[in-house]
Amino acid sequence: MDRQAKNIQTYNNSARALAEYFKGIGPRISDIELGLSLAGKNDESRVVEIGCGDGRDAVEIVKRSSWYEGFDPSKELLGIAQSHLPETSFVIADALTYNYPQNVDVIFAFASLLHVDKTDMPKVFDKVNQSLKTGGIFYISLKERNKYAEEVKNDEYGARMFYYYNADLIKELASDLFATAHESHQKIGNTDWFTIVLKKN
């Protein structure tokens, strides 16, 4: 079984437990509002969410946008998302296989591209670039290391492969397709995270 399939299996097997864990953390309301404001949009925005999982952020994004679609490779997590938002469009796909729509204002990738390796990341940027309007926003949060690293993590949810990035590497991989609109760094528990918001040139 390849790394991606192993990750999906872990998320499917642990979907209920992870949804309970995410419920304790709550949605990323301030991030959602920042992304929409940087795009210069009100409630008329078109939004895609990469790796929407159980829909905890979708609940808040849908309230603030005119069109939303979320996708995730985990069928079980998407089932939970659909149960909370039965009228919302959710698609089983990953960042490379999803059929990105045109004229999107904001694409959110909250802690989802950490399952995409450095070789595939430029392909994601190309797809996102083609999907976004000029001036559109690509809002990314990732686990941070000084140097790019790959690591299998085993915890109570199972085994998952993570890829660690830093802001400079993301800017390099995004090339001249995007300009940086916002950057911040956080420590959550024992893990360093960073947020980078890119605006389509």
CSV table of C-alpha atoms in Angstrom, one decimal:
chain,number,residue,atom,x,y,z
A,1,MET,CA,0.0,0.0,0.0
A,2,ASP,CA,1.4,3.4,-1.0
A,3,ARG,CA,1.7,6.4,1.4
A,4,GLN,CA,-1.4,8.1,0.1
A,5,ALA,CA,-3.6,5.0,0.4
A,6,LYS,CA,-2.3,4.4,3.9
A,7,ASN,CA,-3.2,7.9,4.9
A,8,ILE,CA,-6.7,7.5,3.5
A,9,GLN,CA,-7.1,4.2,5.3
A,10,THR,CA,-6.1,5.8,8.6
A,11,TYR,CA,-8.6,8.7,8.1
A,12,ASN,CA,-11.4,6.3,7.1
A,13,ASN,CA,-10.8,4.1,10.1
A,14,SER,CA,-10.5,7.0,12.6
A,15,ALA,CA,-13.1,9.3,11.1
A,16,ARG,CA,-15.5,9.4,14.1
A,17,ALA,CA,-12.7,9.8,16.6
A,18,LEU,CA,-11.1,12.6,14.6
A,19,ALA,CA,-14.4,14.4,14.2
A,20,GLU,CA,-14.8,14.4,18.0
A,21,TYR,CA,-11.3,15.7,18.3
A,22,PHE,CA,-11.9,18.5,15.8
A,23,LYS,CA,-15.1,19.4,17.5
A,24,GLY,CA,-13.1,20.2,20.6
A,25,ILE,CA,-10.9,22.5,18.6
A,26,GLY,CA,-13.7,24.3,16.7
A,27,PRO,CA,-13.7,25.9,13.3
A,28,ARG,CA,-11.1,28.4,12.0
A,29,ILE,CA,-13.4,31.4,11.9
A,30,SER,CA,-10.6,34.1,12.0
A,31,ASP,CA,-8.7,32.4,9.2
A,32,ILE,CA,-11.8,32.1,7.0
A,33,GLU,CA,-12.7,35.7,7.5
A,34,LEU,CA,-9.1,36.8,6.8
A,35,GLY,CA,-9.0,34.8,3.6
A,36,LEU,CA,-12.2,36.3,2.3
A,37,SER,CA,-11.2,39.8,3.2
A,38,LEU,CA,-7.8,39.5,1.5
A,39,ALA,CA,-9.7,38.4,-1.6
A,40,GLY,CA,-11.8,41.6,-1.3
A,41,LYS,CA,-15.0,39.6,-1.2
A,42,ASN,CA,-18.2,39.8,0.7
A,43,ASP,CA,-20.8,37.0,0.8
A,44,GLU,CA,-20.7,36.7,-3.0
A,45,SER,CA,-17.5,34.7,-3.0
A,46,ARG,CA,-16.8,31.3,-4.7
A,47,VAL,CA,-14.8,29.0,-2.5
A,48,VAL,CA,-13.1,25.6,-2.7
A,49,GLU,CA,-11.7,23.8,0.3
A,50,ILE,CA,-8.9,21.3,-0.1
A,51,GLY,CA,-9.1,18.5,2.4
A,52,CYS,CA,-12.4,19.6,4.0
A,53,GLY,CA,-12.4,16.5,6.2
A,54,ASP,CA,-15.5,16.3,8.5
A,55,GLY,CA,-16.7,19.8,7.4
A,56,ARG,CA,-15.9,21.7,10.6
A,57,ASP,CA,-14.7,24.7,8.6
A,58,ALA,CA,-17.2,24.2,5.8
A,59,VAL,CA,-20.0,25.0,8.2
A,60,GLU,CA,-18.6,28.5,8.6
A,61,ILE,CA,-17.4,29.0,5.0
A,62,VAL,CA,-20.8,28.2,3.6
A,63,LYS,CA,-22.3,31.0,5.8
A,64,ARG,CA,-20.0,33.5,4.3
A,65,SER,CA,-20.0,32.6,0.6
A,66,SER,CA,-22.4,32.3,-2.3
A,67,TRP,CA,-20.8,29.0,-3.6
A,68,TYR,CA,-18.8,26.4,-1.9
A,69,GLU,CA,-17.3,23.0,-2.7
A,70,GLY,CA,-15.2,20.9,-0.5
A,71,PHE,CA,-13.2,17.8,-1.3
A,72,ASP,CA,-11.3,15.1,0.6
A,73,PRO,CA,-10.0,11.6,-0.2
A,74,SER,CA,-11.6,10.1,2.9
A,75,LYS,CA,-15.1,8.8,2.2
A,76,GLU,CA,-15.9,8.4,5.9
A,77,LEU,CA,-14.9,12.0,6.8
A,78,LEU,CA,-17.0,13.3,3.9
A,79,GLY,CA,-19.9,11.3,5.1
A,80,ILE,CA,-19.8,13.2,8.4
A,81,ALA,CA,-19.5,16.5,6.6
A,82,GLN,CA,-22.5,15.7,4.4
A,83,SER,CA,-24.6,14.8,7.5
A,84,HIS,CA,-23.9,18.2,8.9
A,85,LEU,CA,-24.4,20.1,5.6
A,86,PRO,CA,-26.8,17.9,3.4
A,87,GLU,CA,-27.3,20.7,0.8
A,88,THR,CA,-23.5,21.3,0.3
A,89,SER,CA,-21.4,19.8,-2.4
A,90,PHE,CA,-18.6,17.5,-1.3
A,91,VAL,CA,-16.4,15.4,-3.6
A,92,ILE,CA,-14.1,12.5,-3.0
A,93,ALA,CA,-10.7,13.6,-4.4
A,94,ASP,CA,-7.3,14.7,-3.4
A,95,ALA,CA,-5.4,17.9,-4.3
A,96,LEU,CA,-4.0,16.3,-7.5
A,97,THR,CA,-7.1,14.5,-8.8
A,98,TYR,CA,-9.8,17.1,-8.0
A,99,ASN,CA,-11.5,18.8,-11.0
A,100,TYR,CA,-10.9,22.5,-10.0
A,101,PRO,CA,-13.7,24.8,-11.2
A,102,GLN,CA,-13.0,28.2,-12.8
A,103,ASN,CA,-13.3,31.7,-11.4
A,104,VAL,CA,-12.8,30.8,-7.8
A,105,ASP,CA,-12.2,33.6,-5.3
A,106,VAL,CA,-10.6,31.7,-2.4
A,107,ILE,CA,-9.1,28.2,-2.0
A,108,PHE,CA,-8.5,27.1,1.5
A,109,ALA,CA,-6.1,24.3,2.4
A,110,PHE,CA,-6.1,24.0,6.2
A,111,ALA,CA,-3.6,21.4,7.3
A,112,SER,CA,-4.3,19.3,4.2
A,113,LEU,CA,-1.3,19.9,1.9
A,114,LEU,CA,0.9,18.4,4.6
A,115,HIS,CA,0.1,15.1,2.9
A,116,VAL,CA,1.5,16.3,-0.4
A,117,ASP,CA,5.2,15.9,-1.1
A,118,LYS,CA,7.6,18.4,-2.5
A,119,THR,CA,7.5,16.8,-6.0
A,120,ASP,CA,3.7,17.1,-6.3
A,121,MET,CA,3.3,20.5,-4.6
A,122,PRO,CA,4.1,22.5,-7.8
A,123,LYS,CA,1.4,20.6,-9.6
A,124,VAL,CA,-1.1,21.7,-7.0
A,125,PHE,CA,0.0,25.3,-7.4
A,126,ASP,CA,-0.6,25.0,-11.2
A,127,LYS,CA,-4.1,23.6,-10.7
A,128,VAL,CA,-5.0,26.3,-8.1
A,129,ASN,CA,-3.6,29.0,-10.3
A,130,GLN,CA,-5.8,28.0,-13.2
A,131,SER,CA,-8.8,27.8,-10.9
A,132,LEU,CA,-8.5,31.2,-9.1
A,133,LYS,CA,-9.5,34.6,-10.5
A,134,THR,CA,-6.7,37.1,-10.9
A,135,GLY,CA,-6.2,38.4,-7.3
A,136,GLY,CA,-7.8,35.3,-5.9
A,137,ILE,CA,-6.5,33.9,-2.6
A,138,PHE,CA,-4.8,30.5,-1.8
A,139,TYR,CA,-4.9,30.2,2.0
A,140,ILE,CA,-2.5,27.4,3.3
A,141,SER,CA,-1.6,26.1,6.8
A,142,LEU,CA,1.2,23.6,7.2
A,143,LYS,CA,3.4,22.0,9.8
A,144,GLU,CA,6.8,23.8,9.9
A,145,ARG,CA,10.4,22.7,10.0
A,146,ASN,CA,13.5,24.6,9.1
A,147,LYS,CA,14.2,22.1,6.3
A,148,TYR,CA,11.8,20.0,4.3
A,149,ALA,CA,11.2,16.7,5.9
A,150,GLU,CA,9.1,13.5,5.5
A,151,GLU,CA,7.9,11.6,8.6
A,152,VAL,CA,5.5,8.8,9.4
A,153,LYS,CA,3.6,9.6,12.6
A,154,ASN,CA,1.9,6.8,14.6
A,155,ASP,CA,-0.7,7.9,17.2
A,156,GLU,CA,-4.0,6.8,18.5
A,157,TYR,CA,-5.6,7.5,15.1
A,158,GLY,CA,-3.2,5.3,13.2
A,159,ALA,CA,-0.2,5.8,10.9
A,160,ARG,CA,0.0,8.9,8.6
A,161,MET,CA,2.7,10.3,6.4
A,162,PHE,CA,3.4,14.0,6.9
A,163,TYR,CA,5.5,16.4,4.9
A,164,TYR,CA,7.0,19.4,6.7
A,165,TYR,CA,7.6,22.7,4.9
A,166,ASN,CA,8.6,26.3,5.7
A,167,ALA,CA,7.4,29.6,4.2
A,168,ASP,CA,10.4,30.2,2.0
A,169,LEU,CA,10.1,26.8,0.4
A,170,ILE,CA,6.4,27.3,-0.3
A,171,LYS,CA,7.2,30.7,-1.9
A,172,GLU,CA,9.8,29.0,-4.0
A,173,LEU,CA,7.5,26.2,-5.1
A,174,ALA,CA,4.7,28.7,-5.9
A,175,SER,CA,7.2,30.5,-8.2
A,176,ASP,CA,6.0,33.7,-9.8
A,177,LEU,CA,2.4,32.6,-10.0
A,178,PHE,CA,1.6,34.1,-6.6
A,179,ALA,CA,2.6,37.0,-4.3
A,180,THR,CA,2.6,36.6,-0.5
A,181,ALA,CA,-0.4,38.5,1.0
A,182,HIS,CA,0.0,37.2,4.6
A,183,GLU,CA,2.4,35.1,6.7
A,184,SER,CA,2.2,34.0,10.3
A,185,HIS,CA,3.7,31.3,12.6
A,186,GLN,CA,2.1,29.4,15.5
A,187,LYS,CA,3.1,26.8,18.0
A,188,ILE,CA,0.2,24.4,18.8
A,189,GLY,CA,1.1,21.9,21.5
A,190,ASN,CA,4.6,20.7,20.5
A,191,THR,CA,4.1,21.3,16.8
A,192,ASP,CA,5.2,24.4,14.9
A,193,TRP,CA,2.8,25.6,12.2
A,194,PHE,CA,2.8,28.4,9.7
A,195,THR,CA,0.1,30.1,7.7
A,196,ILE,CA,0.9,31.5,4.3
A,197,VAL,CA,-1.7,33.3,2.1
A,198,LEU,CA,-0.9,33.7,-1.5
A,199,LYS,CA,-2.6,36.0,-4.0
A,200,LYS,CA,-2.7,35.1,-7.7
A,201,ASN,CA,-0.7,37.5,-9.9
